Coordinates of C-alpha atoms and ligand atoms in Angstrom, one line a residue:
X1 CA -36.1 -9.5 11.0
X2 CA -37.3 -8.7 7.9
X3 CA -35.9 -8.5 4.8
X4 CA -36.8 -5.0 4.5
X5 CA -35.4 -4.1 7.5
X6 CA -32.1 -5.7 6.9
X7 CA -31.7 -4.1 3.8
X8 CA -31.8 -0.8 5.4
X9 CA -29.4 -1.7 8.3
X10 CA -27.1 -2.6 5.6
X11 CA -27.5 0.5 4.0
X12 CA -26.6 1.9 6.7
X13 CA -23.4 0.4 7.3
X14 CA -22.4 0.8 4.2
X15 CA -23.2 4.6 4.8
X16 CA -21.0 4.2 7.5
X17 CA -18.2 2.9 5.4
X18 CA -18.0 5.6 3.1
X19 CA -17.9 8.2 6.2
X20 CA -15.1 6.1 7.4
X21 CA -13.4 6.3 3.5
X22 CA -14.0 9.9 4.0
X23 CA -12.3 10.2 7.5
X24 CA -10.0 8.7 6.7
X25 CA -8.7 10.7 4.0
X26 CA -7.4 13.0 6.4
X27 CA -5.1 12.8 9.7
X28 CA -7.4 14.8 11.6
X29 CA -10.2 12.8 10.7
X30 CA -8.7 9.2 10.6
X31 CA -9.4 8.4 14.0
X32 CA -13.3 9.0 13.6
X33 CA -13.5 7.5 10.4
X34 CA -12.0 4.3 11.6
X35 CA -14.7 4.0 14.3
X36 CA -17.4 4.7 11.9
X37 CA -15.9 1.7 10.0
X38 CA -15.9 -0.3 13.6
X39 CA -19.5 0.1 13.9
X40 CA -20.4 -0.2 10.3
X41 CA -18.8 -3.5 10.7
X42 CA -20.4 -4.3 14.0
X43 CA -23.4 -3.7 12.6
X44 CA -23.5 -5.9 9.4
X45 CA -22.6 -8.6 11.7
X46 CA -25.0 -8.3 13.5
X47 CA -27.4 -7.9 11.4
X48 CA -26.6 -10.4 8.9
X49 CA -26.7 -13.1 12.6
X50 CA -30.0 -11.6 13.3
X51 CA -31.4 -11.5 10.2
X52 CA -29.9 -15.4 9.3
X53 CA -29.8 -17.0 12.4
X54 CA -27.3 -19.9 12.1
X55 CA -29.0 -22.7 12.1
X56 CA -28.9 -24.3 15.6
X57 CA -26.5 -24.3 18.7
X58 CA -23.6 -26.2 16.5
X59 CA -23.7 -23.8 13.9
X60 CA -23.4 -20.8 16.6
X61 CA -20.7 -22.1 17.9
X62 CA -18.8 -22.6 15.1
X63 CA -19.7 -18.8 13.5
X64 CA -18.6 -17.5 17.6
X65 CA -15.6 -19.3 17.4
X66 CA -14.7 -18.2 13.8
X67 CA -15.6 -14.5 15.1
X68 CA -13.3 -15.3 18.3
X69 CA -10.4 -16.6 16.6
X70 CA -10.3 -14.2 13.3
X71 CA -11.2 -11.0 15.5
X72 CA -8.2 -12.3 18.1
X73 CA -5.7 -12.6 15.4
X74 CA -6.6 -9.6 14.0
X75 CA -6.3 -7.4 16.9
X76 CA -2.9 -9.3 18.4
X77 CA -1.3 -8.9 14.8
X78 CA -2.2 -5.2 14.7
X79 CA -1.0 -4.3 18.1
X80 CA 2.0 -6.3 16.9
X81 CA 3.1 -5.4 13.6
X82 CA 5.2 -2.4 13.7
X83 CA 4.8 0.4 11.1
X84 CA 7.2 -0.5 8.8
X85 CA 5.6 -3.6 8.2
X86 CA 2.4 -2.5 7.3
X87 CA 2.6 -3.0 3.3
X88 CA 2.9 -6.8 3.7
X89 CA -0.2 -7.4 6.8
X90 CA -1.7 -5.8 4.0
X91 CA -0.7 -8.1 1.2
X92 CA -1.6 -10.9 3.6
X93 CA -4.8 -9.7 4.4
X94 CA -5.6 -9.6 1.2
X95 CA -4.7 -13.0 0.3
X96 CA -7.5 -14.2 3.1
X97 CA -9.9 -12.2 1.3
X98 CA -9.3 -14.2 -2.0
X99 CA -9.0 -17.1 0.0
X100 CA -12.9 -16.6 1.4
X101 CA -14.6 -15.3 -1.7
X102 CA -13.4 -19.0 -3.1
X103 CA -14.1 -21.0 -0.4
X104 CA -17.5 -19.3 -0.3
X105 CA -17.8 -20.1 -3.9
X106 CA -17.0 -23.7 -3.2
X107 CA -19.6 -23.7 -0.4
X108 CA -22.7 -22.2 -3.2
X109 CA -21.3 -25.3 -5.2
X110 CA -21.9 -28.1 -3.4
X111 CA -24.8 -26.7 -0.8
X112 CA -26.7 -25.0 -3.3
X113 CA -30.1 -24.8 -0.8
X114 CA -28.5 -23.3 1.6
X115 CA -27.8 -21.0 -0.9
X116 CA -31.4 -20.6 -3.0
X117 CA -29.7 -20.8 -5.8
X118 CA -31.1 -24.0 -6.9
X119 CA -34.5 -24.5 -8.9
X120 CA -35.5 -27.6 -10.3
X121 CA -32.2 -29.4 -9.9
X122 CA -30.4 -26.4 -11.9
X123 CA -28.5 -23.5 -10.7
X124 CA -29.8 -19.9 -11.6
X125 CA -27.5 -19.0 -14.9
X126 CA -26.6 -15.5 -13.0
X127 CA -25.5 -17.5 -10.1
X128 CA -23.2 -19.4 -11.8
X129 CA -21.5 -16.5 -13.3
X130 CA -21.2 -14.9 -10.0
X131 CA -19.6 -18.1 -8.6
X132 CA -17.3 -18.5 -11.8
X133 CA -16.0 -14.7 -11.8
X134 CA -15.9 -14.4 -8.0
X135 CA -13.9 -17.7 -7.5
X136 CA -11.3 -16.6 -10.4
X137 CA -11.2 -13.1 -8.9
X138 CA -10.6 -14.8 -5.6
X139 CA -8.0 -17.2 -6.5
X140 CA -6.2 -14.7 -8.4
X141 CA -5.9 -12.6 -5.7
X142 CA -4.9 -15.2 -2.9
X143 CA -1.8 -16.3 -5.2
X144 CA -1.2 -13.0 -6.1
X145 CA -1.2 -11.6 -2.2
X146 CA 0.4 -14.6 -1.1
X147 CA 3.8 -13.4 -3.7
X148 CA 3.5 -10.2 -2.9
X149 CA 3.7 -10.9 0.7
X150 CA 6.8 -12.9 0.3
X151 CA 8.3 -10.2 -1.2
X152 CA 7.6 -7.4 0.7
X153 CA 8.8 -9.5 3.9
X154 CA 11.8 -10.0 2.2
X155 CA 11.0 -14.2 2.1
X156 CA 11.6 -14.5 -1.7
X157 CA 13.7 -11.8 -3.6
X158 CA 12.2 -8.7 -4.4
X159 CA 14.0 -8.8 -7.7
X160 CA 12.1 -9.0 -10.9
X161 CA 11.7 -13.0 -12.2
X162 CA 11.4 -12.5 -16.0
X163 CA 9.8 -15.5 -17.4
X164 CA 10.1 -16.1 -21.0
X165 CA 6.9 -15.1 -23.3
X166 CA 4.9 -14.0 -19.5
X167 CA 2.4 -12.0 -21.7
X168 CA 1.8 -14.8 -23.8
X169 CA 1.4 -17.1 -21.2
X170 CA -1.2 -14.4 -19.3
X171 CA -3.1 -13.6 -22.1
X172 CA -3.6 -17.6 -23.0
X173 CA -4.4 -17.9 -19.1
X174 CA -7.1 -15.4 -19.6
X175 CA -8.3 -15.8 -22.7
X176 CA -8.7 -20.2 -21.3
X177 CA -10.5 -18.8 -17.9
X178 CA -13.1 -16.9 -20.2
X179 CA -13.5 -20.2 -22.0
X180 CA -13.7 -21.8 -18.4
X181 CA -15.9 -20.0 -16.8
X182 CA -18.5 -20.0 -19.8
X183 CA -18.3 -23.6 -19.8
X184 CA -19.0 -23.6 -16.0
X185 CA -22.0 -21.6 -16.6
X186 CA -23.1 -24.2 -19.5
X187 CA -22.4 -27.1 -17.6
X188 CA -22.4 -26.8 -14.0
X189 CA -19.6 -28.9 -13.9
X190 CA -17.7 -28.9 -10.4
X191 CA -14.7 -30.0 -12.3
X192 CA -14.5 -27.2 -14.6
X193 CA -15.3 -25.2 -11.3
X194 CA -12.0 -26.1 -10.1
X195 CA -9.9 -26.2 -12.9
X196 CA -11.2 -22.1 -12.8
X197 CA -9.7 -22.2 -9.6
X198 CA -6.2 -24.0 -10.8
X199 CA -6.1 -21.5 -14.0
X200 CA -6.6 -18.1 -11.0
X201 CA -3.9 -19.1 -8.9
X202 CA -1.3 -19.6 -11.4
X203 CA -2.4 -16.3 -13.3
X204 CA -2.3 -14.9 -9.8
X205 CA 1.0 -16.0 -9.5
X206 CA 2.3 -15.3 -13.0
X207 CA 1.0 -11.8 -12.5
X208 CA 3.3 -10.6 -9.7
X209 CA 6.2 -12.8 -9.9
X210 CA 7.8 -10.6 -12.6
X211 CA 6.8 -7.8 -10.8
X212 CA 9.8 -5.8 -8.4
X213 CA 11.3 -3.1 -6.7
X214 CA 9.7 0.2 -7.1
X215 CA 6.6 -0.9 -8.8
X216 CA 5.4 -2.8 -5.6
X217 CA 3.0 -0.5 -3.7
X218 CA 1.1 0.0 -6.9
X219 CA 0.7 -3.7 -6.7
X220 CA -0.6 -3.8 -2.8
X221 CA -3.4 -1.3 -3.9
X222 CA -4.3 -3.3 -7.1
X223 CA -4.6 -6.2 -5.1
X224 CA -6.2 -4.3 -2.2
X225 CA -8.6 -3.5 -5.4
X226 CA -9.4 -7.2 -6.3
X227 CA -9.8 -8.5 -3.2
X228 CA -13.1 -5.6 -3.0
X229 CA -14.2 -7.4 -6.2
X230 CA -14.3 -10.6 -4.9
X231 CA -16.3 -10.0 -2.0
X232 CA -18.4 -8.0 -3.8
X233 CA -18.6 -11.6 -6.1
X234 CA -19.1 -13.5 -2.9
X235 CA -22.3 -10.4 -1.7
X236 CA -23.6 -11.0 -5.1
X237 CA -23.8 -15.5 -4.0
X238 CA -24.6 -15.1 -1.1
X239 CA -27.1 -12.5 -1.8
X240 CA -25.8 -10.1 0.9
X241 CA -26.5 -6.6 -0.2
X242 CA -23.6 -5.6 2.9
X243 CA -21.2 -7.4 1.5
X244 CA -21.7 -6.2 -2.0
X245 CA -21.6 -2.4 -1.1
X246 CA -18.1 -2.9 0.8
X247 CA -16.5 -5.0 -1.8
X248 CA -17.6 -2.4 -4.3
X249 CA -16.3 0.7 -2.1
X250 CA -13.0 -1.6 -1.6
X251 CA -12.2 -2.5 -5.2
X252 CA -13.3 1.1 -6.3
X253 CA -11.1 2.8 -3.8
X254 CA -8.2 0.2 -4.4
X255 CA -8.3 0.9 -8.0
X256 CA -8.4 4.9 -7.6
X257 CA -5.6 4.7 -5.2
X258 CA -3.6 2.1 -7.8
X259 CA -4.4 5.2 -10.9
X260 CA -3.1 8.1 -8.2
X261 CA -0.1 6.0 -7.6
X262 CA 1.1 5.3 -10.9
X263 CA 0.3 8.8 -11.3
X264 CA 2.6 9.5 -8.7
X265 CA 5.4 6.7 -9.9
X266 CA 4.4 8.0 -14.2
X267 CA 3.2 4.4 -14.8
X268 CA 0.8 3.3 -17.2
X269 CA -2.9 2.0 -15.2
X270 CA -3.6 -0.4 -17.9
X271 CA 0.1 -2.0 -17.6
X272 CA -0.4 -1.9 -14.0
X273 CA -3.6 -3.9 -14.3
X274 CA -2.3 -6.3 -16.8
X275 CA 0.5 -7.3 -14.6
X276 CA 4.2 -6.9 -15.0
X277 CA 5.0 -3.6 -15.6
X278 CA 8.1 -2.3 -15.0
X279 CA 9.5 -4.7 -13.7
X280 CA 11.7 -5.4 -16.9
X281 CA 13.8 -2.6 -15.6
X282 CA 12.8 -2.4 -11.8
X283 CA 16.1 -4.1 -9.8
X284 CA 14.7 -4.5 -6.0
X285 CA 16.9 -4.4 -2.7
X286 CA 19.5 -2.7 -1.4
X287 CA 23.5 -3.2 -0.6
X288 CA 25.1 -1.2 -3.4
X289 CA 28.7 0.1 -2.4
X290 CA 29.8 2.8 -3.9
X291 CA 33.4 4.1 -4.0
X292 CA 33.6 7.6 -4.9
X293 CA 34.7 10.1 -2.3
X294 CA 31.7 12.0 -0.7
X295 CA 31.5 15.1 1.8
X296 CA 31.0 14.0 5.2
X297 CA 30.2 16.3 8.3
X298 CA 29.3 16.0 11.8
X299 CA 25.6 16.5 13.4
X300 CA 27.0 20.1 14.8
X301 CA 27.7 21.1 11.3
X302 CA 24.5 20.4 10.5
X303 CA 23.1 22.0 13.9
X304 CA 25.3 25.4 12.6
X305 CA 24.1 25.3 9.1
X306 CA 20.2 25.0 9.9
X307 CA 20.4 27.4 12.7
X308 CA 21.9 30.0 10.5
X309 CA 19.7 29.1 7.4
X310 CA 16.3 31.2 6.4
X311 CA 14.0 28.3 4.8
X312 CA 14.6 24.4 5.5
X313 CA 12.3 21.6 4.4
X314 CA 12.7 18.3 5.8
X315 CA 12.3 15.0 3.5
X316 CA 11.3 12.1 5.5
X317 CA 11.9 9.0 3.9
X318 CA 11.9 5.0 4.8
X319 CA 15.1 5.2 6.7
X320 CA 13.0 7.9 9.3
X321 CA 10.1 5.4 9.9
X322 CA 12.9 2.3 10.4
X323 CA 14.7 4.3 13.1
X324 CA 11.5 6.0 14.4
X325 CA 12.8 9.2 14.6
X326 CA 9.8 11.2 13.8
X327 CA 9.4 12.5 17.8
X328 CA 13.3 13.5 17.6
X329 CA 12.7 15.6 14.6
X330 CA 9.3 17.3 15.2
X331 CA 11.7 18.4 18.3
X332 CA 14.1 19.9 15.9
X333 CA 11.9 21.5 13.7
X334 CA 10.0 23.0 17.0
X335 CA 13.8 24.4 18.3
X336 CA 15.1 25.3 14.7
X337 CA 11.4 27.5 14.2
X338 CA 12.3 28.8 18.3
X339 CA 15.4 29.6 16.2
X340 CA 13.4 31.5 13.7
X341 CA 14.1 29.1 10.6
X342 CA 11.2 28.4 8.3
X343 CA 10.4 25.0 8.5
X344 CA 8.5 22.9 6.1
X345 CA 8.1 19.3 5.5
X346 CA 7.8 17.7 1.9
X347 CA 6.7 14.1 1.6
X348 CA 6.9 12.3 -1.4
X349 CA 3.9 10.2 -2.6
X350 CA 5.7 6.9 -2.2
X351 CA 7.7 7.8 0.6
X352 CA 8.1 5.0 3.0
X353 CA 6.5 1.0 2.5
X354 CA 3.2 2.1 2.4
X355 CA 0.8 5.6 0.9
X356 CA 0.7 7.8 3.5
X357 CA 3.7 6.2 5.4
X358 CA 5.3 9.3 6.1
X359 CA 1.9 11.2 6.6
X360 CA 0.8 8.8 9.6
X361 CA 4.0 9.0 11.2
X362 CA 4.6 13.1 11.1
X363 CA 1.1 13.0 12.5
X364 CA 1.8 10.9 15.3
X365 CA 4.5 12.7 16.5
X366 CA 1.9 16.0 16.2
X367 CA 3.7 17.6 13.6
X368 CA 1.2 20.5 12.4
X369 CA -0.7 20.1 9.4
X370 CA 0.2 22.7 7.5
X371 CA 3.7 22.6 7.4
X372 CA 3.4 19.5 5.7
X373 CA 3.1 19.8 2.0
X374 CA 2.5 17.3 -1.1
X375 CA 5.4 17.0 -3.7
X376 CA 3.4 19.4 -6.3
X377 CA 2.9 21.7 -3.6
X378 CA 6.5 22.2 -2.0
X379 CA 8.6 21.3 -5.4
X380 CA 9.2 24.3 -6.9
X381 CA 10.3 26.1 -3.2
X382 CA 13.6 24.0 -3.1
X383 CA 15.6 26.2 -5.0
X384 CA 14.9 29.2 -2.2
X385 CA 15.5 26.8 0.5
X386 CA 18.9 27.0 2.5
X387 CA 18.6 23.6 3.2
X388 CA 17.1 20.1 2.1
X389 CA 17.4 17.7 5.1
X390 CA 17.2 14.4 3.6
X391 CA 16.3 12.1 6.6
X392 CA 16.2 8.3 5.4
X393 CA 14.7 9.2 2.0
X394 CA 16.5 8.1 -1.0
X395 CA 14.6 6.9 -3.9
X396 CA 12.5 9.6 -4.0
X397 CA 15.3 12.5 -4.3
X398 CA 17.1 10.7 -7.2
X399 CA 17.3 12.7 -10.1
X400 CA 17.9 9.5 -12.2
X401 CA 14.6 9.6 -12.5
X402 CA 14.7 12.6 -14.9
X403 CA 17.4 12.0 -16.7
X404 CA 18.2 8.3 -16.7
X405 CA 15.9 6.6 -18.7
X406 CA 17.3 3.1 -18.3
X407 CA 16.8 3.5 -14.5
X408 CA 13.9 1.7 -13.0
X409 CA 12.6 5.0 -11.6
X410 CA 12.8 7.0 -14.8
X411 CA 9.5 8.9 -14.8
X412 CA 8.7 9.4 -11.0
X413 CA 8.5 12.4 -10.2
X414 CA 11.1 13.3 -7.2
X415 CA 11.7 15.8 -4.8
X416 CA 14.0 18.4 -6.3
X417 CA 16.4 18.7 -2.9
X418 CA 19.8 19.0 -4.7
X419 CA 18.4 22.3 -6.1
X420 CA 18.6 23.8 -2.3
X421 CA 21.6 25.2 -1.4
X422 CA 22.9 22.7 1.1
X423 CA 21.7 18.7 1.3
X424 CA 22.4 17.2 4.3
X425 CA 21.4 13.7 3.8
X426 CA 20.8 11.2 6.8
X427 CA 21.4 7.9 6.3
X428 CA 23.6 5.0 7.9
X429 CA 25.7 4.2 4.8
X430 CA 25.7 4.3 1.1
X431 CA 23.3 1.5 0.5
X432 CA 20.9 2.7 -1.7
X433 CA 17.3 2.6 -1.8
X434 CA 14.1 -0.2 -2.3
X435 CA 14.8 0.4 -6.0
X436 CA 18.2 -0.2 -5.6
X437 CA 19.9 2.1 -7.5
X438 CA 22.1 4.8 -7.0
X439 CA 21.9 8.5 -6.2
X440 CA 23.9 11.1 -7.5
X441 CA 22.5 14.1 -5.5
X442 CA 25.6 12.2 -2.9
X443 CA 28.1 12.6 -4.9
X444 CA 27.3 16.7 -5.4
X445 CA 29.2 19.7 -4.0
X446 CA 26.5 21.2 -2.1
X447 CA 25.4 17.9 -0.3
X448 CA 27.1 16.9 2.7
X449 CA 26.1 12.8 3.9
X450 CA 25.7 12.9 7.9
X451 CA 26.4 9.2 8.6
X452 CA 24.4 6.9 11.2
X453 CA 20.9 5.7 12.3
X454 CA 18.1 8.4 11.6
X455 CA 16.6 9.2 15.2
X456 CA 20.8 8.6 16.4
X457 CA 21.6 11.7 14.1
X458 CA 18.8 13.5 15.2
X459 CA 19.7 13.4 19.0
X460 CA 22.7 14.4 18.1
X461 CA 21.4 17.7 16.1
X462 CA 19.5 18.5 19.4
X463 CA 21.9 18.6 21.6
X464 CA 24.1 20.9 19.2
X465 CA 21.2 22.9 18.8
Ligands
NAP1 P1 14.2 4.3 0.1 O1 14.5 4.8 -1.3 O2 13.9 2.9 0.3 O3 15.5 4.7 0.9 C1 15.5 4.6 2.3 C2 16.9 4.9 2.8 O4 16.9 4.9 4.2 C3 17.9 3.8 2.4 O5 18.8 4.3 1.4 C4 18.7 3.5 3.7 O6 20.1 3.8 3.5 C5 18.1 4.5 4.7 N1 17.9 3.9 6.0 C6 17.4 2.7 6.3 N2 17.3 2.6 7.7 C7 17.8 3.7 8.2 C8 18.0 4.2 9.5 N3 17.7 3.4 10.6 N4 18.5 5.4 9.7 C9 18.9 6.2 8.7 N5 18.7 5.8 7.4 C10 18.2 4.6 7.2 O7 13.1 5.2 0.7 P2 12.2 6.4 0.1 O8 13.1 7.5 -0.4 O9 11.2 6.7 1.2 O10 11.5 5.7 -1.1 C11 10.5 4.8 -1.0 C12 10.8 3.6 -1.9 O11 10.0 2.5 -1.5 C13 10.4 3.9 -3.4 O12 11.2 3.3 -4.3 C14 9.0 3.4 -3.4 O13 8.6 3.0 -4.8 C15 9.1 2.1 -2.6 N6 7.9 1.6 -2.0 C16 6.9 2.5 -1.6 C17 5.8 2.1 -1.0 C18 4.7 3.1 -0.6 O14 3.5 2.7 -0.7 N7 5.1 4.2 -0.1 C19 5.6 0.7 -0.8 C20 6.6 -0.2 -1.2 C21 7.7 0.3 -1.8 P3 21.2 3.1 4.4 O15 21.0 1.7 4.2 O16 22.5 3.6 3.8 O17 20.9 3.6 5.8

């Protein structure tokens, strides 16, 4: 094939990636776009096999085998993994990708040829940049996901580990991997090559360590970000214009979706980016028991109150996704609107483990479209609302987060619930949320707490309805 024509098919599937980017900016359209990112996919595969035929029956093997094993894993883990655990796959996904971009950077190193990236016994001075800020990019990322994996499966605490003089310490990290990486291009050392590598994965490391609780997704996407930059490192070594498009689209998107989430969570980008923000405040877990009396009632109180109430907007929140009650209350809402109620659904930003948690899940259990509404959208109807039915959502109701400006969560902006007239708030206890701090919309006089698993509660509400 020629190099022409590869070109092309790559341009191609990288068309085919931003259609699937676009499809999948919408539940009606996710579906398609993720098979127009299957066959994108399929198609730089094959292309790239055609167009650089491994070379000989040993090599195919092993490039069949790595497409056996990696495609297998993939598709057993993601029949697998349930919902909830979607944020840290993620994370360790990511962590692969860094992983490649430096072991292809490694590979470029010491087999040069294979590479053409060689001429009279020198490397090309633009390789050796690409190699240098690829590999860092890389091995940043694979410590980073690696940490932030641990911590979103709950394997190391989520809690915030301040070390002393951390900025310092990054900005001297940095500041040496410049340093590095220009004497790697001088010298074409393979020592200072891996001492880049050593200096990325403790910065990688350093990074997210202090990072905890609510400032976490915002991390998943920035790393979701830098692992697109170091493949498109790796495209730019290895010369594959494929490889270069996707890691571009992949760190671009990653990065717009890190700016709309700290837009949604009121953080600063450049903070984000530099690594340990928020997290001098930010107290992760949950387990908090609180003492003060609060107003209980009964799922046919709740069944009475939302029958008889005009306007109710529903608030999904982790706790709904956990107990997987989504089917239960797209039932409710259907018999409460049978009931003449108007129904509406508000979902937070970063509801849930993951963007669009909540989003994916009201989809799946065909809730219509367009009772589902975005925070801006659906905040300023609470105060006409009869009722806010808080169903496993916590953090992002707390009104701390206006007022308390030594809370973690000061800043994000929240749903408004406790200005409806009633809150009934499902949840199993009075743990609090993945921030781990308290909410005083429990404690009010127009919220009653309904006590006991989401999708339990719900059931419950059905048959009383
Ligand atoms: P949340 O603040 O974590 O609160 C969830 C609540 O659900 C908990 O207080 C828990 O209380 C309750 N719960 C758990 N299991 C339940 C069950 N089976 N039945 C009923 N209730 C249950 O959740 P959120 O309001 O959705 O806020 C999301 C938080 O996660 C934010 O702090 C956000 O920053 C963070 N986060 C978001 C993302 C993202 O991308 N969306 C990613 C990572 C982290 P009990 O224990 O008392 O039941």
């Amino acid at each position: 094939m020629s190099e022409n024509v590869s070109s092309l098919l790559y341009i191609v599937a990288g068309v085919l990636f931003i259609m699937a980017l676009r499809g999948l900016s919408h539940p009606t359209t996710s579906r398609q776009g993720n098979l127009y990112g299957m066959i994108g996919m399929g198609l730089a595969i094959l292309t790239t096999l055609v167009g650089h035929p491994p070379a000989g029956f040993g090599a195919w093997i092993l490039v069949l085998l790595g497409l056996g094993i990696g495609g297998g894993a993939g598709a057993v883990i993601a029949k697998r993994v349930p919902m909830t655990a979607m944020p840290q796959l993620v994370a360790a996904f990511h962590s692969l990708v860094g992983l490649a971009a430096v072991f292809v950077a490694a590979g470029a190193l010491y087999a040069p040829q294979a590479f053409g990236i060689i001429e009279n016994g020198h490397f090309h001075k633009q390789s050796l940049f690409e190699m240098g800020l690829g590999v860092a990019i890389g091995a940043i990322t694979f410590t980073g996901s690696v940490i932030a994996f641990a911590k979103l499966d709950g394997r190391m605490s989520g809690k915030p580990i301040m070390l002393p003089q951390r900025h310092l310490i990054n900005a001297l990290l940095a500041a040496g991997l410049v340093l590095l990486i220009a004497l790697f291009i001088g010298t074409e050392s393979k020592a200072i090559f891996w001492l880049i590598v050593l200096a990325s994965l403790v910065l990688g490391g350093l990074i997210i360590i202090p990072i905890g609780g609510a400032d976490m997704p915002v991390v998943v996407s920035m790393l979701n970000s830098y692992s697109g930059w170091a493949a498109a490192g790796i495209g730019f070594t290895l010369g594959n214009l494929a490889l270069i498009i996707t890691g571009s689209l992949v760190g671009s998107s990653g990065a717009i979706l890190s700016y709309i989430m700290c837009h949604a969570m009121n953080r600063s980008f450049i903070s984000v980016i530099l690594g340990g923000f928020g997290g001098d405040t930010a107290v992760a877990g949950s387990g908090q028991v609180e003492t003060r009396p609060v107003k209980q009632g009964s799922a046919d109180d709740a069944a009475y109150i939302m029958k008889n109430a005009e306007r109710v907007i529903i608030v999904p929140g982790y706790g709904m996704a956990v107990a997987q009650a989504q089917h239960s209350l797209r039932e409710m809402g259907d018999m409460l609107k049978k009931e003449g109620v108007d129904v509406k659904y508000a979902i937070h930003p970063v509801a849930g483990r993951m963007p669009g948690h909540m989003n994916v899940l009201l989809a799946e259990a065909n809730v219509p479209y367009d009772e589902v509404f975005e925070l801006e959208d659906i905040n300023g109807e609470f105060p006409q609302a009869d009722v806010a039915f808080v169903i496993g959502a916590n953090d992002v109701t707390n009104p701390a987060a206006k007022t308390d400006k030594t809370s973690p969560i000061y800043g994000m902006p929240i749903l408004d619930v406790e200005r409806a007239k009633t809150v009934l708030f499902i949840k199993r206890g009075m743990g609090s949320g993945y921030a781990g701090v308290e909410n005083e919309v429990f404690f009010r006089d127009n919220t009653m707490m309904l006590f006991g698993d989401a999708k339990k509660v719900v059931d419950t509400i059905l048959k009383s309805l």
